[in-house]
Coordinates of C-alpha atoms in Angstrom, one line a residue:
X1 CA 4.7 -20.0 -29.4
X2 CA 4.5 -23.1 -27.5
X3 CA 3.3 -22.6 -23.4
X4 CA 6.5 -23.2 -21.4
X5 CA 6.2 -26.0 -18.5
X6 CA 7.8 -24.8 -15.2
X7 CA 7.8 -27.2 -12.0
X8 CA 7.7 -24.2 -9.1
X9 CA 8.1 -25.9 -5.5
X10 CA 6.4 -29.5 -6.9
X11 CA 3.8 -27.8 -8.9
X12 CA 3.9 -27.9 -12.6
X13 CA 2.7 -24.6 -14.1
X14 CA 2.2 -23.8 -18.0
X15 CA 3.5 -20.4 -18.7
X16 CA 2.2 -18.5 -21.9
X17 CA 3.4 -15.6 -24.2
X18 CA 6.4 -14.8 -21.7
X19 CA 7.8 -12.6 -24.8
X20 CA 4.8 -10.0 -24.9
X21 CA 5.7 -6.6 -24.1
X22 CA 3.6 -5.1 -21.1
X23 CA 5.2 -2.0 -20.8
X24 CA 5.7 -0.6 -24.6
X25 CA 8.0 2.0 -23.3
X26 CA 10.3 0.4 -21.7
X27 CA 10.5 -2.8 -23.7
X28 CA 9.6 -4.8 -20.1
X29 CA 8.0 -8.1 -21.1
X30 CA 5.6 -10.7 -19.3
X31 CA 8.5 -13.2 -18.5
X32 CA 10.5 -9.9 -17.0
X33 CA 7.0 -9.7 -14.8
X34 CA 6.7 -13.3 -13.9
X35 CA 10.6 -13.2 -13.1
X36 CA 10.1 -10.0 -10.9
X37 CA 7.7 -11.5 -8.6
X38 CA 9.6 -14.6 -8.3
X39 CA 12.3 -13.2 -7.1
X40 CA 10.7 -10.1 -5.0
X41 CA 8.2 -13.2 -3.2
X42 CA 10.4 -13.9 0.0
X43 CA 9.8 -10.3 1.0
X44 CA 6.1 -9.6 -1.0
X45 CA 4.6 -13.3 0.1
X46 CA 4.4 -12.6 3.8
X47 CA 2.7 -9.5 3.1
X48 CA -0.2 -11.2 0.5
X49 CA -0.2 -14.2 2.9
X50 CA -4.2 -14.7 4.4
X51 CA -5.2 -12.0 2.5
X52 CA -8.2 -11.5 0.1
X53 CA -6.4 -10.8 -2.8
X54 CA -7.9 -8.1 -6.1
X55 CA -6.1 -8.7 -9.3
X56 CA -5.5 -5.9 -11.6
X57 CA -5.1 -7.7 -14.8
X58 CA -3.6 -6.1 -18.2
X59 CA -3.4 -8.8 -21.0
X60 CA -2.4 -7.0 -23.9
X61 CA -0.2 -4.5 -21.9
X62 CA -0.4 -1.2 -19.2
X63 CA -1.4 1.0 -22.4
X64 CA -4.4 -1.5 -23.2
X65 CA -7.4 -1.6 -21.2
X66 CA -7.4 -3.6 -18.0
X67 CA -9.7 -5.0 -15.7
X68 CA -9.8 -6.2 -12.1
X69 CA -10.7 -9.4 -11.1
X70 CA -11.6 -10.4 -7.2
X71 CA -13.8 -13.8 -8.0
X72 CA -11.3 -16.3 -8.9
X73 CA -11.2 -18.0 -12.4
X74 CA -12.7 -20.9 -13.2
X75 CA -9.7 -22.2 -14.4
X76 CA -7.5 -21.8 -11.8
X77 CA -5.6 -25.3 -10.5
X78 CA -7.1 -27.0 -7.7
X79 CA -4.1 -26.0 -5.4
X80 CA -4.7 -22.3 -5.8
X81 CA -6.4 -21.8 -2.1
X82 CA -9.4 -18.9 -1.8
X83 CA -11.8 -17.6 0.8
X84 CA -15.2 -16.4 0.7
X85 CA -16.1 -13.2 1.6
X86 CA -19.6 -11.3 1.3
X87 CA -20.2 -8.7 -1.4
X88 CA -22.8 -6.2 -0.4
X89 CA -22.6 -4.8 -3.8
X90 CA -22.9 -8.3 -5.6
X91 CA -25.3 -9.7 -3.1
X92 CA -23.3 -12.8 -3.4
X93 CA -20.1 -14.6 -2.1
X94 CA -16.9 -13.5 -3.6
X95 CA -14.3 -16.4 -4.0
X96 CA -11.0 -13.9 -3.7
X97 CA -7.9 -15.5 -4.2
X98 CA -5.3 -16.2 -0.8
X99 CA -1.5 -15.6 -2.5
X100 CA 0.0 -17.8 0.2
X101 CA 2.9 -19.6 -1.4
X102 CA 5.0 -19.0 -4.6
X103 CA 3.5 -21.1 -7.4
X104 CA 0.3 -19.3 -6.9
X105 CA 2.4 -16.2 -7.1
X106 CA 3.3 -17.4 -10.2
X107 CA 0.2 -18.3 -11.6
X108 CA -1.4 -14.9 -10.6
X109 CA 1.6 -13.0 -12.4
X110 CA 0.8 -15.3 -15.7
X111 CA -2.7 -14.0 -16.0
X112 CA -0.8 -10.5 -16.3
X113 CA -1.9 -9.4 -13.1
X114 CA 0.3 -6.8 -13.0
X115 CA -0.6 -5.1 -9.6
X116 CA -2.1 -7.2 -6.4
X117 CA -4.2 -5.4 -4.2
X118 CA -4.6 -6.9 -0.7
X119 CA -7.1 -6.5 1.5
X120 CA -6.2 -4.6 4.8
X121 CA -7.6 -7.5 6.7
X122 CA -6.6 -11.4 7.2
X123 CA -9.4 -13.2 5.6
X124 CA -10.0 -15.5 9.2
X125 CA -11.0 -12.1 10.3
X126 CA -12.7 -10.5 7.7
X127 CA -13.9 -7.3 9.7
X128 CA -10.7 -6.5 11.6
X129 CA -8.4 -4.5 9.4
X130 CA -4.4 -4.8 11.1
X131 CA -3.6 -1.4 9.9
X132 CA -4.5 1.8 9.2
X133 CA -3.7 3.8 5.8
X134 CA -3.3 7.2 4.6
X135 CA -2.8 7.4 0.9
X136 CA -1.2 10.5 -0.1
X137 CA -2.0 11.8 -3.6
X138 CA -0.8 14.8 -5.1
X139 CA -3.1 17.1 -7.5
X140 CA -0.7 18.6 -9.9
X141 CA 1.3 20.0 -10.4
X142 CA 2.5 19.0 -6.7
X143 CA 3.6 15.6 -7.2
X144 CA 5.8 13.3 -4.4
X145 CA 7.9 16.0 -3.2
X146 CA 4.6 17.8 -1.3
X147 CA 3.5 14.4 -0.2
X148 CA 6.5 13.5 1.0
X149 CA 6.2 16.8 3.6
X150 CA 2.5 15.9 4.3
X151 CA 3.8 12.3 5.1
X152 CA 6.4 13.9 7.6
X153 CA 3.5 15.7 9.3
X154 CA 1.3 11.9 9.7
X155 CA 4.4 10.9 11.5
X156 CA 4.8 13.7 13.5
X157 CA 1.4 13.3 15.3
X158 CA 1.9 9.1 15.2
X159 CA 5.2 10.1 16.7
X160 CA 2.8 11.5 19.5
X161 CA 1.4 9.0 20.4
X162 CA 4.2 6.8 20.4
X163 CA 3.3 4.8 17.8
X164 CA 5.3 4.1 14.7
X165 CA 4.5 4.7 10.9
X166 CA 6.0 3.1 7.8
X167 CA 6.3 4.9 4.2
X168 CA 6.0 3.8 1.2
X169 CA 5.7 4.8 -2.4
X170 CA 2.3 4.2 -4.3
X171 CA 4.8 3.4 -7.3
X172 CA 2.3 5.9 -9.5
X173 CA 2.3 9.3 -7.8
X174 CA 2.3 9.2 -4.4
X175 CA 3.5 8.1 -0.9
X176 CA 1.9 6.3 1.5
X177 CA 1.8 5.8 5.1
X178 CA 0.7 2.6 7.0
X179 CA 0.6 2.3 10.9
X180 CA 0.3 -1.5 11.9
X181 CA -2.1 -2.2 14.8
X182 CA -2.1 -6.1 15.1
X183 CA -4.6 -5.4 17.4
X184 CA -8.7 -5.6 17.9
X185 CA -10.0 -2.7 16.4
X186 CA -12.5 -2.4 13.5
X187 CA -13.2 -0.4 10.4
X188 CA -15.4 1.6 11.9
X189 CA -12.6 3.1 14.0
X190 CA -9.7 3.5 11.5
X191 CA -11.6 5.2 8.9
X192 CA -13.0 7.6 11.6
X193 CA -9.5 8.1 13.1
X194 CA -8.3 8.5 9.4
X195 CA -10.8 10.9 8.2
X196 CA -10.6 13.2 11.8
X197 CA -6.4 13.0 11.0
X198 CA -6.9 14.1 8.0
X199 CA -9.6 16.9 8.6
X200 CA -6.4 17.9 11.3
X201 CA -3.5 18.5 8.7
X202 CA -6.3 20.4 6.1
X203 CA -7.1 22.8 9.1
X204 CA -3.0 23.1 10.3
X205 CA -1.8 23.4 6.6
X206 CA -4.6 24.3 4.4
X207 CA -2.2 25.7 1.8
X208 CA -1.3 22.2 1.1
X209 CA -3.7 20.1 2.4
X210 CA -7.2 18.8 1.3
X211 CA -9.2 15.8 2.7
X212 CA -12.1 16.3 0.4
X213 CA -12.5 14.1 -2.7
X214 CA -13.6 16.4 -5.1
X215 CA -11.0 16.2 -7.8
X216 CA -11.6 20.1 -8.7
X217 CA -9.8 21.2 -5.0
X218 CA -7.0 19.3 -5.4
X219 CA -4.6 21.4 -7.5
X220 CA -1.7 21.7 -6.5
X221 CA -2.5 20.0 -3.4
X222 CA -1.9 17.1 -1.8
X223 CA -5.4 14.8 -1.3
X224 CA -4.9 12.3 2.5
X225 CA -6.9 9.8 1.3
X226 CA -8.4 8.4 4.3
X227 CA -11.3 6.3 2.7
X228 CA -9.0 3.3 1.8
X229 CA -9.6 2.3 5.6
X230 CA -12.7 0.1 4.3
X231 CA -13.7 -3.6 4.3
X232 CA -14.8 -3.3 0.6
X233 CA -11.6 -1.5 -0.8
X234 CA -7.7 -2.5 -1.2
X235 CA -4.5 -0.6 -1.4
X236 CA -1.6 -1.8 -3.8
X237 CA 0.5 -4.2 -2.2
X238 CA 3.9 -3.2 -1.1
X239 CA 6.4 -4.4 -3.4
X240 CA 3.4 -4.6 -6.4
X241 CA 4.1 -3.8 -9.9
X242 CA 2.7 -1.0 -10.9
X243 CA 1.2 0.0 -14.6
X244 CA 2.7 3.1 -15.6
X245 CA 4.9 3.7 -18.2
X246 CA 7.7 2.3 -17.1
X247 CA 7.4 -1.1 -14.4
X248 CA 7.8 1.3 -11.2
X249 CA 7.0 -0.4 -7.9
X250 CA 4.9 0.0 -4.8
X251 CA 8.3 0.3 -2.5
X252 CA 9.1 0.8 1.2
X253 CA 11.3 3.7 2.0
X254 CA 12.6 4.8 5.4
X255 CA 12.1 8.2 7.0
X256 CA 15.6 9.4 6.1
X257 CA 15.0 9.0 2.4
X258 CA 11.8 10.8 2.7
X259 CA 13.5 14.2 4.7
X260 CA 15.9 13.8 1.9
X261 CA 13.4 13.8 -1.1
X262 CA 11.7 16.9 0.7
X263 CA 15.1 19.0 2.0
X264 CA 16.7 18.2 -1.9
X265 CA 13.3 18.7 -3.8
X266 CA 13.8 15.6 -5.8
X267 CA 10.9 13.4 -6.6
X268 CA 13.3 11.2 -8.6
X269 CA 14.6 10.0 -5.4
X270 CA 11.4 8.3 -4.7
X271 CA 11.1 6.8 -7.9
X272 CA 11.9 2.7 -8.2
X273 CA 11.9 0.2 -11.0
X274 CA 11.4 -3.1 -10.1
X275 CA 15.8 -4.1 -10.8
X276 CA 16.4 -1.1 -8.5
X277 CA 13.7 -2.9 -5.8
X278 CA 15.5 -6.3 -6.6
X279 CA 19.0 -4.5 -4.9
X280 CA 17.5 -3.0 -2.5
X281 CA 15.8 -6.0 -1.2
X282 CA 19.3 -7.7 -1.4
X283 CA 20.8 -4.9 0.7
X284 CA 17.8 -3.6 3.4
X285 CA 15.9 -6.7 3.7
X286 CA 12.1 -5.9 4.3
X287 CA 11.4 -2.1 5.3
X288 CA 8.2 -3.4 6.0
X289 CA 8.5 -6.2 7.2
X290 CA 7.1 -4.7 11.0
X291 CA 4.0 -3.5 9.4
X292 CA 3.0 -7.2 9.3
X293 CA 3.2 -8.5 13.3
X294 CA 4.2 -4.9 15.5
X295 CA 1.1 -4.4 17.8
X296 CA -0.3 -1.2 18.7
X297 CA -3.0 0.2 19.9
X298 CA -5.4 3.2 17.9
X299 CA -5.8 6.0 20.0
X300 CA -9.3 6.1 21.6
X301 CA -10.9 9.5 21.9
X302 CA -14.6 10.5 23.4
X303 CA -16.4 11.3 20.6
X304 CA -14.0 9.8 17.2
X305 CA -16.4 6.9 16.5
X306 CA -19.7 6.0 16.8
X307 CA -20.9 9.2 18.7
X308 CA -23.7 10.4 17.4
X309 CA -23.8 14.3 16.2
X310 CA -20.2 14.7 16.6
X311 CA -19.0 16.9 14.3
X312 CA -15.8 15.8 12.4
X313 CA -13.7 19.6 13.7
X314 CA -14.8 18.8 17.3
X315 CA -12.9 14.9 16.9
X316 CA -9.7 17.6 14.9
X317 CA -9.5 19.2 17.7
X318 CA -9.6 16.2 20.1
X319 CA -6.5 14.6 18.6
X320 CA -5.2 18.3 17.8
X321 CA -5.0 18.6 21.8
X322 CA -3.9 15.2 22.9
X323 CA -1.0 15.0 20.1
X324 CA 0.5 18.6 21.1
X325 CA 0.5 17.5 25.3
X326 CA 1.7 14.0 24.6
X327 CA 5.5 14.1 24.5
X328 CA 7.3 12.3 22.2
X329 CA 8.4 8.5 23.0
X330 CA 11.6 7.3 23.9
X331 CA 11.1 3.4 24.5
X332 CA 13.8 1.3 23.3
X333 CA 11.6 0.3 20.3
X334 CA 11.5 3.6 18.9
X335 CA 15.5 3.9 19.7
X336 CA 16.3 0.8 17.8
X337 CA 14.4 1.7 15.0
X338 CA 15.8 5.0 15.1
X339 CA 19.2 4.0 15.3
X340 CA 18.6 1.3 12.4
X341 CA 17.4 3.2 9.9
X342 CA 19.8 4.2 7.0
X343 CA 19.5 5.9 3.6
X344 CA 21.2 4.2 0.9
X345 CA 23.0 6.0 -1.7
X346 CA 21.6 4.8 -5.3
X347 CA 21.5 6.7 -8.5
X348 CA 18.9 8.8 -10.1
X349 CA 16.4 7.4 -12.7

């Protein structure tokens, strides 16, 4: 079949084998992909904009192999913008690929990219990540139920320090929880800060809790993945495909639906396909949309980064003691938010 010739926002694009199925299972094609992200990309550009971008690219489908791609192709139109960025491990510049405006959003999703992975910093300032992460991921069989009570307990000691925390789902098995900073920090500091949170919950819940990598302690647990705070590694995008079995998405949820998930034990409730991300877009707007420009401030803490022989339990017990004197906020901020926040009724996949 023939490429077809689209003209997205003045730029002519040739788009091929839009009838191929990508996901087997649920009979989702390349055109349903390339559609998707055209019309998720008012709320998914802002969040790709100035950003290294990764590709995770499946050409013959999610049950095919796939690879990922951070130099950008040859091929690629003169238009599609990139930055350079150093690769330690390659010993080379990296060209990655900036998703900035539509028709490269369309291009990118024609090479079957299925999922985007972002970096966590704006490529102007490479070293400076604007959030920090904690990827939540359950060892079964605890699944998003458990990490949606482990994500309650990352807010809770956010909460703290009167700083706010967004949820999302990973769109595979997970949730998880980003806290925009906006602010001058470095990696160095959030993946401290996330490792010594993380080291906290394992000693307060160790029943559920596990911040060791080692696949083999992870049953039935739930792993906070603190690592992803790193200049050389990405997280899916919110509002990414993702390749499972059926075209799930990487999608912002509010507090409320989380408690609800937890209190009704339903991980179906934090399950989204990418039409049920299409309505909720139309109906909530951007959930995430304050993960992009809110500015706050990491804790600082004697001793959580760059102190020699400091030993990760003594940095635990630092936060563990500042979290549990610091009373919760009440600034008009946290109010509005508050008093904004709704859970929508939908219906089970």
């Amino acid at each position: 079949m023939p490429p077809t010739i689209v003209e997205v926002e003045g730029r002519k694009l040739k788009l091929s084998n839009l009838e191929k199925i990508l996901y087997p299972a649920a009979g989702f094609t390349k055109g349903q992909v390339v559609d998707y992200y055209v019309r998720i990309a008012p709320v998914l550009l802002p969040h790709l904009a100035g950003r290294a971008l990764t590709m995770k690219r499946y050409p013959e489908g999610v049950d095919h192999e796939y690879f990922f791609e951070k130099n950008a192709p040859m091929h690629r139109p003169d238009w599609v913008k990139t930055v350079p960025v150093w690769s330690e491990g390659n010993r080379r510049m990296v060209n990655y690929i900036l998703a900035n405006d539509l028709p490269t959003l369309v291009w990118i999703a024609n090479l079957a990219s299925i999922e985007l992975h972002p970096s966590l910093s704006h490529s102007a300032d490479i070293k400076t990540p604007t959030m920090i992460v904690f990827d939540l991921d359950p060892g079964p069989p605890a699944n998003i139920v458990q990490c949606a009570q482990v994500g309650l307990w990352v807010r809770e000691i956010f909460d703290h320090f009167g700083l706010q925390s967004f949820p999302k789902t990973s769109g595979s098995k997970g949730l998880q929880i980003y806290v925009p900073l906006n602010t001058k920090t470095s990696y160095e500091e959030t993946k401290s800060f996330a490792h010594a949170l993380a080291r906290l919950l394992e000693q307060q819940h160790p029943d559920l809790v596990v911040s060791d990598m080692k696949k083999a302690v992870r049953t039935n647990k739930v792993f906070v993945d603190w690592s992803q705070n790193d200049e050389h590694k990405t997280t899916v995008s919110v509002y990414s495909l993702r390749a499972r079995e059926r075209p799930t998405v990487s999608t912002p949820v509010s507090w409320e639906e989380v408690e609800q998930a937890l209190k009704k034990k339903d991980a179906a409730r934090l399950v989204f396909e990418a039409k049920d991300v299409l309505a909720r877009m139309e109906k909530m707007g951007d959930l995430f949309e304050p993960v992009q420009k809110l500015k706050q401030k990491l804790p600082q803490f004697e001793g959580l980064a760059g102190t020699p022989g400091k030993e990760p339990r003594e940095k635990v017990a630092t936060i563990a003691a500042q979290a549990e004197t610091k009373p919760r906020p009440r600034t008009k901020a946290a109010a509005k938010t508050k008093a904004t926040r709704a859970t929508p009724k939908r219906r089970k996949i």
